Short mmCIF file of C-alpha atoms and ligand atoms in Angstrom, two decimals:
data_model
loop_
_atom_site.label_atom_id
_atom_site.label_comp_id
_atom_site.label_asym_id
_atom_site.label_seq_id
_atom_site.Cartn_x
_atom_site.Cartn_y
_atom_site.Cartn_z
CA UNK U 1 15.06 37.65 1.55
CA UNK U 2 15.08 36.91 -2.10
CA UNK U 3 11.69 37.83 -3.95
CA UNK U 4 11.83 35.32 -6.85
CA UNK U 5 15.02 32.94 -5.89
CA UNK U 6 15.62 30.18 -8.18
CA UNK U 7 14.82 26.06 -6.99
CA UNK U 8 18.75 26.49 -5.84
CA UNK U 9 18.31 29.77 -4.02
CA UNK U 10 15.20 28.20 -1.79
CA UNK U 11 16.44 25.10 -1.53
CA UNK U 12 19.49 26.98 -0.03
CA UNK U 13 17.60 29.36 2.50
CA UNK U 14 15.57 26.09 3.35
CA UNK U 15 19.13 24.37 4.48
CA UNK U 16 20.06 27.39 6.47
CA UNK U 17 15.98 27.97 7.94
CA UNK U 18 15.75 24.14 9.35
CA UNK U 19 19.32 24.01 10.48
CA UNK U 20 18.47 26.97 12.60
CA UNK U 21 15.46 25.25 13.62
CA UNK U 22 16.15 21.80 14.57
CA UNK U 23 15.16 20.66 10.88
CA UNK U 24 16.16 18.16 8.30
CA UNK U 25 17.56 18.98 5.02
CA UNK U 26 16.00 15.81 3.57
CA UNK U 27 12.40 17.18 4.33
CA UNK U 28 13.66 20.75 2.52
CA UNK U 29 14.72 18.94 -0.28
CA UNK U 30 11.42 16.59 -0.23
CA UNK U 31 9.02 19.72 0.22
CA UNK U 32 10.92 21.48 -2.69
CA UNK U 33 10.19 18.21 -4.99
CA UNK U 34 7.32 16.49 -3.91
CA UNK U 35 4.78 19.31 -5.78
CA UNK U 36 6.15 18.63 -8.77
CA UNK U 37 6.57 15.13 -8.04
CA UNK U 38 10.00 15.45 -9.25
CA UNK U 39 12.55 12.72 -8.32
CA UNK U 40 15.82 13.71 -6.89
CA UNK U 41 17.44 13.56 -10.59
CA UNK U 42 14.26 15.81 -11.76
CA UNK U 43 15.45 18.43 -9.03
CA UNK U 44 19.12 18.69 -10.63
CA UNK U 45 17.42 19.39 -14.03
CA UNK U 46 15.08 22.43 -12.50
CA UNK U 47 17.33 23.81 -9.90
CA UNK U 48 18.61 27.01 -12.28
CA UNK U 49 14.91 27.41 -12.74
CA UNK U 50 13.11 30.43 -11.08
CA UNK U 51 11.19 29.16 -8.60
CA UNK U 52 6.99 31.05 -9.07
CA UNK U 53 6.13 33.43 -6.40
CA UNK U 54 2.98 31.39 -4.90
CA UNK U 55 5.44 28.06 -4.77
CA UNK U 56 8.37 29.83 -3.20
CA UNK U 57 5.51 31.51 -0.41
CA UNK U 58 4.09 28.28 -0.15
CA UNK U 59 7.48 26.33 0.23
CA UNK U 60 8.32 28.86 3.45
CA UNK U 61 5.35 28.30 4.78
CA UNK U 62 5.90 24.53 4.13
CA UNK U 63 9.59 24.76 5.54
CA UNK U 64 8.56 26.63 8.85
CA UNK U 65 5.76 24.50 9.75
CA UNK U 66 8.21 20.82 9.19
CA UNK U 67 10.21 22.12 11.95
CA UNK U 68 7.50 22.20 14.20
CA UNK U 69 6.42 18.65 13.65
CA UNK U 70 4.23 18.60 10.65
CA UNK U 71 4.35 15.60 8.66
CA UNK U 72 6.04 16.76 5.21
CA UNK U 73 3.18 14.36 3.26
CA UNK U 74 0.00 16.36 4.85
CA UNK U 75 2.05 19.72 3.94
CA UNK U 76 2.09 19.10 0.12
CA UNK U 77 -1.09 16.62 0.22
CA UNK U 78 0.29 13.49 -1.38
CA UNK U 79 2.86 10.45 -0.72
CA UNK U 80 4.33 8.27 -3.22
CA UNK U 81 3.23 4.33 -2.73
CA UNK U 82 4.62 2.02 -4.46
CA UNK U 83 5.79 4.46 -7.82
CA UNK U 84 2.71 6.42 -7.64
CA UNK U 85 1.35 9.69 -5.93
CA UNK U 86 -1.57 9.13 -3.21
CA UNK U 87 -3.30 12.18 -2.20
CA UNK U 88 -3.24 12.30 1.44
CA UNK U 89 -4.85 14.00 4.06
CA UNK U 90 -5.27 14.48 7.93
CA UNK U 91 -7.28 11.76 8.33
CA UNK U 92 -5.64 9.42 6.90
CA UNK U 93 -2.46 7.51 7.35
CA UNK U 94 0.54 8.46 5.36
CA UNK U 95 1.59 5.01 3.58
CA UNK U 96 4.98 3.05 4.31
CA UNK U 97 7.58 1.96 2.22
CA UNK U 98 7.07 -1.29 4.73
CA UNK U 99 3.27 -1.83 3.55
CA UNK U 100 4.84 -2.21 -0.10
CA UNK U 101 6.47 -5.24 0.85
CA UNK U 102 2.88 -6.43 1.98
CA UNK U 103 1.57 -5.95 -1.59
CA UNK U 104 4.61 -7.46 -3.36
CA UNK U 105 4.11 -10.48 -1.39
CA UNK U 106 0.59 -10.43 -2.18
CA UNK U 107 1.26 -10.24 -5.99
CA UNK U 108 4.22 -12.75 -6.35
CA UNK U 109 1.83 -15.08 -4.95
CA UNK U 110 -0.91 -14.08 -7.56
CA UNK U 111 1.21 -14.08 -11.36
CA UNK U 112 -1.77 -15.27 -13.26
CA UNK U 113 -4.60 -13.29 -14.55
CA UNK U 114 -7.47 -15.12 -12.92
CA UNK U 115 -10.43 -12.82 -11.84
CA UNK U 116 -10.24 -12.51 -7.87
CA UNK U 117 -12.47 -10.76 -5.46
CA UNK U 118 -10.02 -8.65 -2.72
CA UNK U 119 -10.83 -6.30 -0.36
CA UNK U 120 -8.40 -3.86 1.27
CA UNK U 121 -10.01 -3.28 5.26
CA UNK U 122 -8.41 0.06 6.94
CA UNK U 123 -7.69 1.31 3.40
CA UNK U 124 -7.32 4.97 4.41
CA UNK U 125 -5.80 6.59 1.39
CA UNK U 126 -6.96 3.42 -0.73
CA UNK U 127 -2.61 3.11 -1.11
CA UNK U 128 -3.45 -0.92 -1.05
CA UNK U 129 -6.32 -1.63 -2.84
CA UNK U 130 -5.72 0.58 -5.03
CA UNK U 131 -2.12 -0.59 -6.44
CA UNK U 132 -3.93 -4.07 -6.50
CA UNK U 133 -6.28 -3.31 -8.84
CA UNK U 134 -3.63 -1.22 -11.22
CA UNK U 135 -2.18 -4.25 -10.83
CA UNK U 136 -4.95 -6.67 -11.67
CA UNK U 137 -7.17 -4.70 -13.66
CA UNK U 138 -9.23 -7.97 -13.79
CA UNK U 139 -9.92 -8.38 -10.36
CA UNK U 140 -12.60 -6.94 -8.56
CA UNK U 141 -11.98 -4.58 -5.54
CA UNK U 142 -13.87 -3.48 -2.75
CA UNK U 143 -12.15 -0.76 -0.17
CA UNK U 144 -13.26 -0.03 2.96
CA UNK U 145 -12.50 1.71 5.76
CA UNK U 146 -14.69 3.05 9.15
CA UNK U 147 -13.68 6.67 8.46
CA UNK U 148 -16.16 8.18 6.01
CA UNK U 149 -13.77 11.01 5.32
CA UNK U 150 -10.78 8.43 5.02
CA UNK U 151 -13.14 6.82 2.21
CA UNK U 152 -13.38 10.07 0.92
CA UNK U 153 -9.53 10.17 0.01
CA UNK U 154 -9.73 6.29 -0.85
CA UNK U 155 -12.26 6.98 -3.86
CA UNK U 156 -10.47 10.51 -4.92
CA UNK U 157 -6.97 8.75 -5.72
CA UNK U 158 -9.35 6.07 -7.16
CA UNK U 159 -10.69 8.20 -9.97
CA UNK U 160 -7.13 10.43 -9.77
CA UNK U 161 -5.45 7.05 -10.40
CA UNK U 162 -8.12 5.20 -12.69
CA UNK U 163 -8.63 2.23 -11.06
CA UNK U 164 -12.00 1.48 -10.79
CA UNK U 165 -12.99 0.15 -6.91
CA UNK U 166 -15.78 -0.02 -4.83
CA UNK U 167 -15.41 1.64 -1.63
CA UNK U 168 -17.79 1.00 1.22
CA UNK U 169 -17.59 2.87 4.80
CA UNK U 170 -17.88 0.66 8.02
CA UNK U 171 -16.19 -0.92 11.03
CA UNK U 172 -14.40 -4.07 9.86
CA UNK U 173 -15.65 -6.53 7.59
CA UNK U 174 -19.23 -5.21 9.00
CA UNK U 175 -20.10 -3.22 5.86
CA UNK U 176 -18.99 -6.07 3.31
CA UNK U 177 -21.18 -9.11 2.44
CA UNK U 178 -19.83 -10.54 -0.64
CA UNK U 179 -17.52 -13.66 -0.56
CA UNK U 180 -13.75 -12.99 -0.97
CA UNK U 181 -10.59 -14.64 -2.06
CA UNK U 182 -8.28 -12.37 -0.98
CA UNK U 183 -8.35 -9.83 2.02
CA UNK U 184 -5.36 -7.71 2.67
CA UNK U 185 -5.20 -4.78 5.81
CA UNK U 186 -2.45 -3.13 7.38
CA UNK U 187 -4.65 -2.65 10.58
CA UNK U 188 -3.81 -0.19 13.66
CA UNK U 189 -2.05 -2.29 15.81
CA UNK U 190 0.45 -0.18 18.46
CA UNK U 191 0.03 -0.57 21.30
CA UNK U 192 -1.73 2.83 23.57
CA UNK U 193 1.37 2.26 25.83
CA UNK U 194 3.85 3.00 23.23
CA UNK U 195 2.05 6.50 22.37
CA UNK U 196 4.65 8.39 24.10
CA UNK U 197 7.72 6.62 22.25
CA UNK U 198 6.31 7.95 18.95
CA UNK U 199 7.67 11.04 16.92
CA UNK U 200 5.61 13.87 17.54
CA UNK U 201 4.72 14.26 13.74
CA UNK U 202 2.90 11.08 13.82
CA UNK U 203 1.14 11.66 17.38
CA UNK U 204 0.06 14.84 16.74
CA UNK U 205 -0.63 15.08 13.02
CA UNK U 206 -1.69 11.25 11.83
CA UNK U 207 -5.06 9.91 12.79
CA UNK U 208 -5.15 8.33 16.17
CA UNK U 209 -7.63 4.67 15.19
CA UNK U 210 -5.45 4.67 12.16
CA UNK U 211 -2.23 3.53 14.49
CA UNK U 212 -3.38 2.67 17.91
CA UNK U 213 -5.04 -0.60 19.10
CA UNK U 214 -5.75 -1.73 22.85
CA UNK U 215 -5.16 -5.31 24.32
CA UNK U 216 -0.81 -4.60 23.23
CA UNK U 217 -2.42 -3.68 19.45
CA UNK U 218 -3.86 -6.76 18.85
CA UNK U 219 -7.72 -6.33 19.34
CA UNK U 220 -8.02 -5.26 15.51
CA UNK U 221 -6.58 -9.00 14.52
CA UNK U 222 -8.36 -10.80 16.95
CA UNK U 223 -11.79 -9.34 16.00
CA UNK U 224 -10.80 -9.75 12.51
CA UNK U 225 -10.16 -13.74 13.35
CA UNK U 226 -13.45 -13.70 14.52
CA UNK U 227 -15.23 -12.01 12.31
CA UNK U 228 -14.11 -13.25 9.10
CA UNK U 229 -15.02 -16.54 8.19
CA UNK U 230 -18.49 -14.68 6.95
CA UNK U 231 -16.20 -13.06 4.18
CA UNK U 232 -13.76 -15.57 2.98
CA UNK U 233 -13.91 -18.08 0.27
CA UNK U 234 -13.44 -21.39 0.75
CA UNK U 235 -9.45 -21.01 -0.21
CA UNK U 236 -9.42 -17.59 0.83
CA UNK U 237 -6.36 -15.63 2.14
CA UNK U 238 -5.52 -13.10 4.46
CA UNK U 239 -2.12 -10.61 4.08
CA UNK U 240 -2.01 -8.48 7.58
CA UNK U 241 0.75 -6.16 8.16
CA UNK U 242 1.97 -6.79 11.86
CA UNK U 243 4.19 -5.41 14.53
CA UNK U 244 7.79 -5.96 15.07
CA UNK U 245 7.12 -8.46 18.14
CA UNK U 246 3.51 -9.72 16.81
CA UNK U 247 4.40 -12.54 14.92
CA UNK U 248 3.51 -15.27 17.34
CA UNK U 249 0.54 -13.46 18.49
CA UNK U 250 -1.25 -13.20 15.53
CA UNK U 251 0.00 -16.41 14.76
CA UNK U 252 -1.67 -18.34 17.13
CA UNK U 253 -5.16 -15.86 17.20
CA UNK U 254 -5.59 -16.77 13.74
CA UNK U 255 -4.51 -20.84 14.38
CA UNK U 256 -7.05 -20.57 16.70
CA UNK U 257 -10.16 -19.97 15.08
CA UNK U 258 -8.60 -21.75 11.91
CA UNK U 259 -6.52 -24.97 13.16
CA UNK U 260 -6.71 -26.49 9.48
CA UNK U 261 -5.26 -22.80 8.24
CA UNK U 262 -1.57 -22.53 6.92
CA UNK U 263 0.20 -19.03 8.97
CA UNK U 264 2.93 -17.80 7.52
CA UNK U 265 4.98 -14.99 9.58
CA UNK U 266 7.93 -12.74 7.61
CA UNK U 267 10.25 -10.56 8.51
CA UNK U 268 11.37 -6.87 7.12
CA UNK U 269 14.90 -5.94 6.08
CA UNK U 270 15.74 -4.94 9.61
CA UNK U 271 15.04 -8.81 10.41
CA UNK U 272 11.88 -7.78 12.74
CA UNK U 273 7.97 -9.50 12.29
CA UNK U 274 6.72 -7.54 9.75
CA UNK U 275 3.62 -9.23 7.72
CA UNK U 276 1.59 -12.28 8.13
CA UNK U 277 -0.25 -14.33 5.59
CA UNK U 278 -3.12 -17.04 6.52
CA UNK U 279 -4.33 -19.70 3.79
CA UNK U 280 -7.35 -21.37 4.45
N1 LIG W 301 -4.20 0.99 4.24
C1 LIG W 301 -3.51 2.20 4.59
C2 LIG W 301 -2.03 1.95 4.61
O1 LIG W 301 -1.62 0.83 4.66
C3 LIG W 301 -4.00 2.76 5.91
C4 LIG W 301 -3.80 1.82 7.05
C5 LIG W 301 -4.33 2.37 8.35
O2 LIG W 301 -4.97 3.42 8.38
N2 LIG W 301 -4.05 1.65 9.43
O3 LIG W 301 -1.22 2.84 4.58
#
């Protein structure tokens, strides 16, 4: 093998290693880009380039273990959200081109500049909260999350990322007291019985409470329903990110404890339930 091959050279023996292997090229190509955070056009410029000796160890390593069912995102550290990087780790979830949709719906509805109080519940790698308050550098933003080391992650891309967030460590809305206008989570909420359906790089390398919920995955929602009147302003909202078949569910948990409250279910590209949004 090649001591010093250029980006071309690995990027080649990468094709050839995970066709072997039951690999995908698009997670060669990713693992070759995603440490410089170069784009796909960023790759073309580099590709002549020789590749350093600790990167192109590194990159086997990173290659080999892909095929076995690593998630590509816990190999480098980081995902991109939204047009930024997220440092990401084990125990936390790797964030969704899907859960952007959540926040652009969130921020069309908000245009103006007013000062708002949000909280992102479940933050995990802070991906949420944290793109609100880049966002809305005038709002105020609490993340939380019942994994200490989750919060961990949450308040490193914080300072990586300059947005300055509180972030709290509970179960819930247990660890927050203030009063809030707007409270956005992307909650676990698959069901235990689908385990088994999932690729093996999420059920064996993602955290478990950050995906799985019991009662069909809606437990998480219908404590929240209970739970958060305590938290919400008078005109609060809520933006949950749902299941494909949860619409109606969550619908009617949240009509329930709120029967004045305005639901509004909407749908992915794929035409499937996808987010929900609840005005008080
Ligand atoms: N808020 C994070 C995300 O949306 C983590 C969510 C979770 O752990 N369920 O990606």
């Amino acid at each position: 093998m090649i001591s010093q091959p250029t980006y071309f050279e690995a990027q080649q023996w990468a094709f050839s290693y995970v066709a072997a292997h039951g690999g995908y090229r698009e997670d060669a190509t990713w693992l070759l880009r995603a440490p410089h955070e170069w784009d796909a056009t960023a790759l073309l410029v580099h590709l002549q380039e020789t590749m350093p000796v600790t990167e192109w160890h590194q990159y086997q390593v990173n290659v080999q273990r892909v095929c076995t069912g690593w998630p590509p995102q816990q190999l480098v550290g980081k995902a991109p959200f939204f047009g930024r990087w997220f440092t990401v780790t084990e125990d936390t979830l790797i964030p969704r081109v899907e859960t952007g949709d959540l926040v652009e719906w969130l921020l069309a509805d908000y245009p103006g500049s007013a000062p708002k109080q949000v909280v992102d519940i479940g933050t995990g790698s802070g991906n949420i909260g944290i793109t609100l308050k880049l966002a809305h550098p005038e709002w105020q933003v609490t993340l939380t999350d019942i994994s200490p080391r989750a919060a961990r992650v949450a308040r490193l891309n914080a300072r990586q990322l300059g947005a300055v967030v509180s972030v709290t460590v509970g179960d819930l809305t247990a660890p927050l007291t203030g009063q809030y206008d707007v409270l956005v989570m992307n909650p676990p909420y698959i069901a235990m019985t689908e385990q088994s359906q999932m690729d093996i790089s999420v059920r064996k390398h993602e955290p478990v409470r950050a995906l799985f919920a019991p009662e069909n995955g809606l437990a998480v929602y219908r404590q929240l329903a209970k739970e958060v009147f305590r938290i919400l302003s008078p005109h609060g909202r809520i933006y949950l990110e749902i299941g494909w078949h949860q619409g109606e569910a969550v619908r009617q948990l949240f009509e329930g404890q709120f029967p004045a409250a305005q639901v509004t279910v909407r749908q992915d590209e794929a035409g499937h339930d996808r987010m929900v949004r609840v005005c008080l």
